[in-house]
Coordinates of C-alpha atoms and ligand atoms in Angstrom, one line a residue:
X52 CA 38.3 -38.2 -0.9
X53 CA 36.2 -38.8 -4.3
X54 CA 37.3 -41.4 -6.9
X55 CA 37.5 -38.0 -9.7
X56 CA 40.6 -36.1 -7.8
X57 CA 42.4 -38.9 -8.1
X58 CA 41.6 -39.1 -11.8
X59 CA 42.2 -35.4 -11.7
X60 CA 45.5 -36.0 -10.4
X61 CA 47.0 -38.9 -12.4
X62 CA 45.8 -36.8 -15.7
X63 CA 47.5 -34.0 -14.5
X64 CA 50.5 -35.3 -13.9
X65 CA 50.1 -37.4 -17.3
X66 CA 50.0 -34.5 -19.2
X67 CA 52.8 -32.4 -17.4
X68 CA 55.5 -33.0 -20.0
X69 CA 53.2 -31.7 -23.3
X70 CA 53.1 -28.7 -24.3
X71 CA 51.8 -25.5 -22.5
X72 CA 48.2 -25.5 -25.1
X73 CA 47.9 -29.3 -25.0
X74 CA 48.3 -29.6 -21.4
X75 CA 45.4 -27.0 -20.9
X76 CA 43.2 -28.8 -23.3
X77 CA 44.1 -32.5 -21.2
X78 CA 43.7 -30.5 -17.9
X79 CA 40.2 -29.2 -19.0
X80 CA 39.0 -32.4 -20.4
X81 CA 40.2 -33.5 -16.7
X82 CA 38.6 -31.2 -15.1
X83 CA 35.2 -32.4 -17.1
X84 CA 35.3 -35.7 -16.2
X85 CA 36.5 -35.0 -12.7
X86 CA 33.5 -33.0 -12.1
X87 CA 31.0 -35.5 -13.7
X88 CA 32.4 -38.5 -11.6
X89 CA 32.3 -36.4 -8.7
X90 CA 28.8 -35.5 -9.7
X91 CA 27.8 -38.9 -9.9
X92 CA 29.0 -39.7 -6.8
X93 CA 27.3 -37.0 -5.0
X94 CA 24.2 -38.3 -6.0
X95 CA 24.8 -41.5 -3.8
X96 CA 25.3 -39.4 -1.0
X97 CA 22.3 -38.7 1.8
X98 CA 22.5 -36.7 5.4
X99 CA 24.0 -39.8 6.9
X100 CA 26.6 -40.9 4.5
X101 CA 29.8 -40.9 6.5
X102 CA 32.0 -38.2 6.0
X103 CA 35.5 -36.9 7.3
X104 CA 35.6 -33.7 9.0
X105 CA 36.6 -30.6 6.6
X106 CA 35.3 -32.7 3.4
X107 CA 32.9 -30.5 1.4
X108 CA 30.4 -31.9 -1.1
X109 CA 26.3 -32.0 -2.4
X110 CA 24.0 -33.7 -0.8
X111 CA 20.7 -34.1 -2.1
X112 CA 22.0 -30.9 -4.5
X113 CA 22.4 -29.3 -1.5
X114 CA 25.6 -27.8 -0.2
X115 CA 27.3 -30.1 2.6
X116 CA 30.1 -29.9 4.9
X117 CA 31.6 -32.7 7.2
X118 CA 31.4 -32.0 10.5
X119 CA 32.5 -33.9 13.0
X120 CA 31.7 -36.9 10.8
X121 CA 28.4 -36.1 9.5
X122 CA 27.3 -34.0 6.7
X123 CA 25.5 -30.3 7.7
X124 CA 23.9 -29.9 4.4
X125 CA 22.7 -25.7 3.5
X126 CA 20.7 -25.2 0.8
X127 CA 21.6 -23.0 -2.4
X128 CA 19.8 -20.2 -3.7
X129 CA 16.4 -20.3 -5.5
X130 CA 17.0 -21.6 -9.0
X131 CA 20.4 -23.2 -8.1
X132 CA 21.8 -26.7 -7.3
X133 CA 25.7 -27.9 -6.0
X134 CA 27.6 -29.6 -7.9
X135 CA 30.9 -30.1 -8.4
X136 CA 32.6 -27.5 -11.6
X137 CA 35.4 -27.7 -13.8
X138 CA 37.9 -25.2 -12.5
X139 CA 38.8 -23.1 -15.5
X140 CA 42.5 -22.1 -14.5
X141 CA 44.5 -25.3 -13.1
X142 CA 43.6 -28.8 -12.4
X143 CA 40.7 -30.1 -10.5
X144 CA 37.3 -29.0 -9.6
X145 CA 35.7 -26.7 -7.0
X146 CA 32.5 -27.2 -5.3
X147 CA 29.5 -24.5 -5.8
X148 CA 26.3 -23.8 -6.4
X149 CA 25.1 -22.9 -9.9
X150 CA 22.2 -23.3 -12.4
X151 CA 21.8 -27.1 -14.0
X152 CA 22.3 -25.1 -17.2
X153 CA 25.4 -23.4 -16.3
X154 CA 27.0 -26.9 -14.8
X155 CA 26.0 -28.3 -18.1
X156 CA 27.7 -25.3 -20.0
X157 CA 30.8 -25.7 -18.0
X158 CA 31.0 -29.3 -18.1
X159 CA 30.4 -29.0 -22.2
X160 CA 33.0 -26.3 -22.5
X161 CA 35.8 -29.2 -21.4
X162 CA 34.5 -31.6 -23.7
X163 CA 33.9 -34.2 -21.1
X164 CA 30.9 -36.4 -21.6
X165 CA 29.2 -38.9 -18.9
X166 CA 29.8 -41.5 -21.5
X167 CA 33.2 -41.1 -21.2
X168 CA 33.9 -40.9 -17.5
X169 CA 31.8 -43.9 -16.3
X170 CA 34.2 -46.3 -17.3
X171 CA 37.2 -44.2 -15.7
X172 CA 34.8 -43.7 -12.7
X173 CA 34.3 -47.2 -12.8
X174 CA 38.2 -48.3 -13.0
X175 CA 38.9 -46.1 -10.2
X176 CA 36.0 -47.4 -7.9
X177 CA 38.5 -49.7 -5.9
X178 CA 41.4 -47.4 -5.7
X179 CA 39.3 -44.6 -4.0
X180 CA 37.8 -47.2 -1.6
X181 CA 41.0 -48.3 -1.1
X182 CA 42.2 -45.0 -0.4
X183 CA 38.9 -43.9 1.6
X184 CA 39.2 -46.5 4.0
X185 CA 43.1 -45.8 4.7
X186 CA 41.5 -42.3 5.5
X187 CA 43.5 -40.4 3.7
X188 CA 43.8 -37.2 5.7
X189 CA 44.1 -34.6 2.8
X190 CA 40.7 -34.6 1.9
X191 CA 39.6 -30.7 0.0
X192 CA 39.4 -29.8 -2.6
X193 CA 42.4 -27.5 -2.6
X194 CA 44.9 -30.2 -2.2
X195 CA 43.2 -31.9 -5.4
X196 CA 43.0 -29.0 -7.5
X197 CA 47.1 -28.2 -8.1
X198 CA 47.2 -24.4 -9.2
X199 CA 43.5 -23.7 -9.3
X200 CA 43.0 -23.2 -5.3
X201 CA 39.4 -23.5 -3.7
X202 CA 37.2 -21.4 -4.9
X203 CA 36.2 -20.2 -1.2
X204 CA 39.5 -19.9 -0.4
X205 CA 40.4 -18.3 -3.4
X206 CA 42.0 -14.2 -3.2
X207 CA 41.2 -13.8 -6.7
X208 CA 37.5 -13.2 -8.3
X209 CA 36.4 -16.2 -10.3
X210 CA 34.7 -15.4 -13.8
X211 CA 31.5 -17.3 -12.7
X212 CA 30.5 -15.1 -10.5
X213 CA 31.0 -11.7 -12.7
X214 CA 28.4 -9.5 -12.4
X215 CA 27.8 -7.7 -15.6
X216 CA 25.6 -4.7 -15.0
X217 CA 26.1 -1.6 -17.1
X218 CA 24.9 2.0 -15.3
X219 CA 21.3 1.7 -16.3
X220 CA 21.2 4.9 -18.9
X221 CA 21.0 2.9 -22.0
X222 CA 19.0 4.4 -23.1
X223 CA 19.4 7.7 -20.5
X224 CA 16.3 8.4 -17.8
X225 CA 15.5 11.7 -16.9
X226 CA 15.9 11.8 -12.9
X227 CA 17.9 8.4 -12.5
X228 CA 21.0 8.4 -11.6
X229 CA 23.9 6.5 -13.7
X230 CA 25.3 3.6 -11.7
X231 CA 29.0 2.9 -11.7
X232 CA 29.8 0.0 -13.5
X233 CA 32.3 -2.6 -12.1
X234 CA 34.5 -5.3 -14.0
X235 CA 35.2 -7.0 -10.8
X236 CA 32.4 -6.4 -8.7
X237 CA 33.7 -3.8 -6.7
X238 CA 35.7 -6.3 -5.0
X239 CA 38.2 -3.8 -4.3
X240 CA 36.0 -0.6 -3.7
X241 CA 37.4 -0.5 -0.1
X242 CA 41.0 0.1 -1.1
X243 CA 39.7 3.2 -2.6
X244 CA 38.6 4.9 1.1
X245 CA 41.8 3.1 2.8
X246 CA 43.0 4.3 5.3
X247 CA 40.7 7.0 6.0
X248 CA 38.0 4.8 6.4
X249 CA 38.3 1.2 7.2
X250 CA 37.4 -2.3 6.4
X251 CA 34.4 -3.3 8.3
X252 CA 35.9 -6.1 9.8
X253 CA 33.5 -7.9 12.0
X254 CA 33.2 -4.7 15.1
X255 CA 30.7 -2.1 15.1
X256 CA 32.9 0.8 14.0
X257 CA 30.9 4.0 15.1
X258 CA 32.8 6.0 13.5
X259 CA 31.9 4.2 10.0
X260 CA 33.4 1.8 7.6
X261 CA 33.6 -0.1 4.3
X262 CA 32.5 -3.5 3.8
X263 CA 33.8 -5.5 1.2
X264 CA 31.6 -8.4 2.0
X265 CA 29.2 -9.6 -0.8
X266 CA 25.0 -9.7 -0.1
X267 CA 24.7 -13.0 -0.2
X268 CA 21.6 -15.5 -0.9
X269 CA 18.5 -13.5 -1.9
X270 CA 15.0 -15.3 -1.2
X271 CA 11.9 -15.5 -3.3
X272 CA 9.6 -13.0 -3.2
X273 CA 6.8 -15.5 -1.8
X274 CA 9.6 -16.1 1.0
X275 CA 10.2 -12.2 2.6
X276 CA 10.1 -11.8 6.4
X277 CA 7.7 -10.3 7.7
X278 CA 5.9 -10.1 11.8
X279 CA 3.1 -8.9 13.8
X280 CA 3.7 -8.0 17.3
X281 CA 0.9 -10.5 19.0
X282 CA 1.5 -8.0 22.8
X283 CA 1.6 -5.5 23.4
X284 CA -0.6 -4.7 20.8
X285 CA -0.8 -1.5 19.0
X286 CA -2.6 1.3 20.2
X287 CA -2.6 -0.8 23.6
X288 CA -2.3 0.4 27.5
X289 CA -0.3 -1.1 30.0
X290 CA 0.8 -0.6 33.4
X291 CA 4.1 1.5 33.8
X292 CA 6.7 -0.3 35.6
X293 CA 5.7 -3.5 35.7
X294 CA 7.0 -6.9 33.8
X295 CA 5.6 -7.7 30.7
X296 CA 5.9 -9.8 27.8
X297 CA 7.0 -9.1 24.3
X298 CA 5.3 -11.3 21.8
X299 CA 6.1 -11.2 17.9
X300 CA 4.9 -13.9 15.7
X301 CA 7.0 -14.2 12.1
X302 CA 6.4 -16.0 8.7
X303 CA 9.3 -16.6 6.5
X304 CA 12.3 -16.0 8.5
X305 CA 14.7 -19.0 10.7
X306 CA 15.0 -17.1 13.8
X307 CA 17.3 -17.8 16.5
X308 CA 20.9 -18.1 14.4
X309 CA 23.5 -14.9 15.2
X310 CA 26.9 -15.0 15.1
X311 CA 29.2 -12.6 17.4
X312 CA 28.2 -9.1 17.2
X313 CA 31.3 -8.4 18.4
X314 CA 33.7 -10.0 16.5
X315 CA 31.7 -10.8 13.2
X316 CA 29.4 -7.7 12.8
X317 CA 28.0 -7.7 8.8
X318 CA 31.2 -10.1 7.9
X319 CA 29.5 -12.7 6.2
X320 CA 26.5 -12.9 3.5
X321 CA 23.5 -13.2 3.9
X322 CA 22.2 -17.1 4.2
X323 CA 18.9 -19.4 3.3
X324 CA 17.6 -22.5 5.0
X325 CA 16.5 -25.6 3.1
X326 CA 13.2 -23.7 2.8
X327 CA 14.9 -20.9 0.7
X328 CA 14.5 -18.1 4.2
X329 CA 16.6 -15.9 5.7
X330 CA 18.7 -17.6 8.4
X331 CA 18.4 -14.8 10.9
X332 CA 17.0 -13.3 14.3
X333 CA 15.3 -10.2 14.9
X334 CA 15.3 -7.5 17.8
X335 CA 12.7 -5.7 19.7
X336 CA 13.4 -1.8 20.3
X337 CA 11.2 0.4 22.3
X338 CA 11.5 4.1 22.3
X339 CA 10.1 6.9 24.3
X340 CA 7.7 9.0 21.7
X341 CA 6.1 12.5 23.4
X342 CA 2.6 11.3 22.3
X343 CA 0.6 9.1 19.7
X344 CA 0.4 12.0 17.7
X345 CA 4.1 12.9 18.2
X346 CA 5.4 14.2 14.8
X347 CA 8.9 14.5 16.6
X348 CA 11.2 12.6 14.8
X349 CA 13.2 10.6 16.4
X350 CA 16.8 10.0 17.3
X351 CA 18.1 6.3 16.6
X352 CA 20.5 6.5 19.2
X353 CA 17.9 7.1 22.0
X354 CA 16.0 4.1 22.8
X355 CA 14.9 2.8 26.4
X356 CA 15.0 -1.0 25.8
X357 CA 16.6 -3.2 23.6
X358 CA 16.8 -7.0 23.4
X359 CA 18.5 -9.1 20.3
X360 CA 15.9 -12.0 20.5
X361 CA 18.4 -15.3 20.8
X362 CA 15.6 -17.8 20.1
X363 CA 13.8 -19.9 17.4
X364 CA 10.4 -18.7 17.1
X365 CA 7.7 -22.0 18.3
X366 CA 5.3 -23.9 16.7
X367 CA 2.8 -20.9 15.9
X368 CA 5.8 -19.0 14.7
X369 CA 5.8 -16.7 18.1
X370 CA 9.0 -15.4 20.0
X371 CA 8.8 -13.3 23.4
X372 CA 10.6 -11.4 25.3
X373 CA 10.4 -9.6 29.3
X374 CA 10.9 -6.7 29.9
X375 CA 11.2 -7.3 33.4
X376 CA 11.2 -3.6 34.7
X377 CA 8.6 -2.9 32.5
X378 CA 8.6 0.7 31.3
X379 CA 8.1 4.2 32.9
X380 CA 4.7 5.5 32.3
X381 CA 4.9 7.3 28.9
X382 CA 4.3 7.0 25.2
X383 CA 6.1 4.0 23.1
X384 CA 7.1 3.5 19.8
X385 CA 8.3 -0.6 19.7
X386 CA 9.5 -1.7 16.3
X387 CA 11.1 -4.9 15.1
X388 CA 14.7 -4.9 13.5
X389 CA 14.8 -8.4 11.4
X390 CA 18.6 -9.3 9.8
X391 CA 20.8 -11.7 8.6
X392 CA 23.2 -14.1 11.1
X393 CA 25.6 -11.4 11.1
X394 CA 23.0 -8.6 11.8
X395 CA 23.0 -6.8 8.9
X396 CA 19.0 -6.1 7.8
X397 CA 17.2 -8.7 5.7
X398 CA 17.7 -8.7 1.9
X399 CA 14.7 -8.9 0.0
X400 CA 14.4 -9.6 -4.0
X401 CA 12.1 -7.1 -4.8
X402 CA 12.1 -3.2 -4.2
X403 CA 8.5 -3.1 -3.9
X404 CA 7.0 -4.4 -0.7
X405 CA 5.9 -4.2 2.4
X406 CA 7.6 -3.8 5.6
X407 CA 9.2 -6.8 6.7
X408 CA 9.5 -5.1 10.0
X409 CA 6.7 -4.5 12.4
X410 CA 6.0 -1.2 14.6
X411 CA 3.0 -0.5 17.4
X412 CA 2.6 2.2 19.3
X413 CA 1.3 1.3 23.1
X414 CA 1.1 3.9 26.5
X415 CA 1.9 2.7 29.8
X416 CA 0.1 3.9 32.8
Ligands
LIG296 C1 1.2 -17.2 19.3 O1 0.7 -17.6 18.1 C2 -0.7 -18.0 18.2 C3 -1.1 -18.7 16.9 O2 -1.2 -17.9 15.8 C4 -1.5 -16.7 18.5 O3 -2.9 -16.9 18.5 C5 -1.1 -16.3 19.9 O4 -1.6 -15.1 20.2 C6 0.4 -16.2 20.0 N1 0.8 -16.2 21.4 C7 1.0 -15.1 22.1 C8 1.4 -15.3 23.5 O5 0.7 -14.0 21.7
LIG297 C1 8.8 -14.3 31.3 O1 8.7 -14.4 32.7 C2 7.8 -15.4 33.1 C3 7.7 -15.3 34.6 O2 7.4 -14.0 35.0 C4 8.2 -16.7 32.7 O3 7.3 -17.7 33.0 C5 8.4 -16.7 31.2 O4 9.0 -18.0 30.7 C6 9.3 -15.6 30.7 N1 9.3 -15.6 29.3 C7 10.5 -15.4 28.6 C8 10.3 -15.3 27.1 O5 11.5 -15.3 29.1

């Protein structure tokens, strides 16, 4: 792969017969440089670089992954770049994104400097050609980084991503509630419901579940979903039993992406597109209401049509729908349901805003 893990490697294996605290202090200087030539190299990279399959790396600071001999490049989070980081236990580096100040930090911490790795990034140019054009097959990061696995294949919680929240009572609030505090972000939580209730793991248990999956990439607050059905419109009349069309039109969402709601229900976080939105789809429910003026609340199980919307919204940022049947004559509440690849709801920044949903009310006649 990249000229550093083979600098990675050969100081590893350099520094193998010191002893235990000198051998971390070579493998985190190793780690420095590693990242910073790795870093450097990165920066030569574009979309079309060539690439073998399974190979992670940034491109244009974004994150990238080979497939099938191209990269497919998804952007980090607001405020945060890739780049390739020192691991902190074991040799090599690991692939993430992060602040510029926090790579900085990290790379400081080894006591690496840029000054220092060019000429090692340099010497090495012509082996890693060498090696890249014998296509080597062992290209991740795991096989480069010795003990320190992957970091997204990693079982154990890495300190960078720590959150450090405390319950919010200091000092107490009348009428709050104290949060309970975590030293490993509740990545465990689940093993304290086992076995009465169970992982969420990727079906729709109706019977509940526990999800240990983390929220994911947040956007901006200028970036939140949000729609307007376009037809029917609310308060409108249609005729019962006939086709019509559904029209929504939606800022600040990537419609069209889902992943098996079968198989992958809420299993993954919550993603952003280059333009820092929600990866996503949305639905269209209809339910029968008794009047406009109905007060009755309603039942979410009860609903007489529902679609998962499977495409991109066009141009003017409309998707549609038929509802080829059309709908008994009646009263109808319709309502949007916007989420995340893996249909759990859109994740906003803020907790004051408006809907990111939409919801008419129409009759048909
Ligand atoms: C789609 O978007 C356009 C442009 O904003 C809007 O005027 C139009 O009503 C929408 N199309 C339909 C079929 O509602
Ligand atoms: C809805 O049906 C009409 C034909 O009745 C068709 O032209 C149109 O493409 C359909 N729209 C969608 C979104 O399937």
């Amino acid at each position: 792969m990249y000229t550093s893990t083979l600098i990675a490697l050969a100081l590893a294996t350099a520094a193998s017969a010191r002893p235990a605290f000198q051998r971390r202090q070579a493998s985190a200087l190793a780690n420095g440089q590693a990242a910073i030539a790795l870093n450097q190299q990165f920066a030569s990279l574009t979309t079309s670089s060539s690439c073998t399959t399974g190979e992670d790396a940034c491109v244009n600071q974004k994150f990238a992954q080979c497939v099938g001999g191209s990269f497919v490049v998804q952007a980090c989070g607001p405020g945060t770049i890739c780049a390739a980081l020192p691991l902190t236990s074991g040799s090599g580096t690991t692939i993430a994104c992060t602040t510029q100040s926090d790579l900085d930090a990290r790379i400081a911490a080894t006591g690496a400097t840029s000054s220092d790795t060019t000429t090692a990034a340099a010497a090495d140019t012509t082996s890693a050609a060498a090696a890249a054009s014998t296509s080597v097959s062992s290209t991740d990061n795991s096989a480069s980084s010795g003990s320190g696995s992957d970091l997204q294949s990693s079982t154990t919680l890495d300190p960078s991503v720590i959150q450090n929240v405390d319950d919010g009572q200091n000092p107490p609030t009348a009428g709050q509630t104290a949060a309970v505090v975590s030293q490993n972000n509740f990545m465990n939580f689940c093993a304290l419901t086992l076995p009465n209730t169970p992982l969420t793991n990727g079906l729709q248990l109706t019977t509940g579940s526990c999800n240990p999956t983390p929220i994911g990439l947040i956007p901006s607050s200028d970036k939140m979903p949000s729609g307007k059905f376009q037809n029917p419109k609310n308060g409108a009349t249609i005729p019962a039993n006939k086709q019509f069309t559904i029209t929504l039109q939606v800022k600040n969402i990537q419609l069209g992406d889902f992943t098996n709601a079968q198989q992958t229900y809420f299993a993954n976080p919550q993603t952003l597109n280059s333009d820092g939105v929600i990866i996503g789809h949305t639905h269209f429910v209809i339910e029968a209401v008794d009047s406009l003026a109905s007060t009755k609340v309603t039942d979410p199980t009860e609903f007489i049509f529902f679609k998962g919307v499977d495409d991109a919204q066009d141009a003017d940022g409309n998707v549609s729908v038929n509802v080829t049947a059309g709908v008994p004559a009646g009263t109808y509440r319709m309502g949007t349901i916007v989420a995340a690849s893996t249909h759990q709801p859109a994740i906003v920044p803020i907790a004051q805003h408006g809907l990111l949903d939409d919801v008419v009310y129409f009759t048909a006649k």
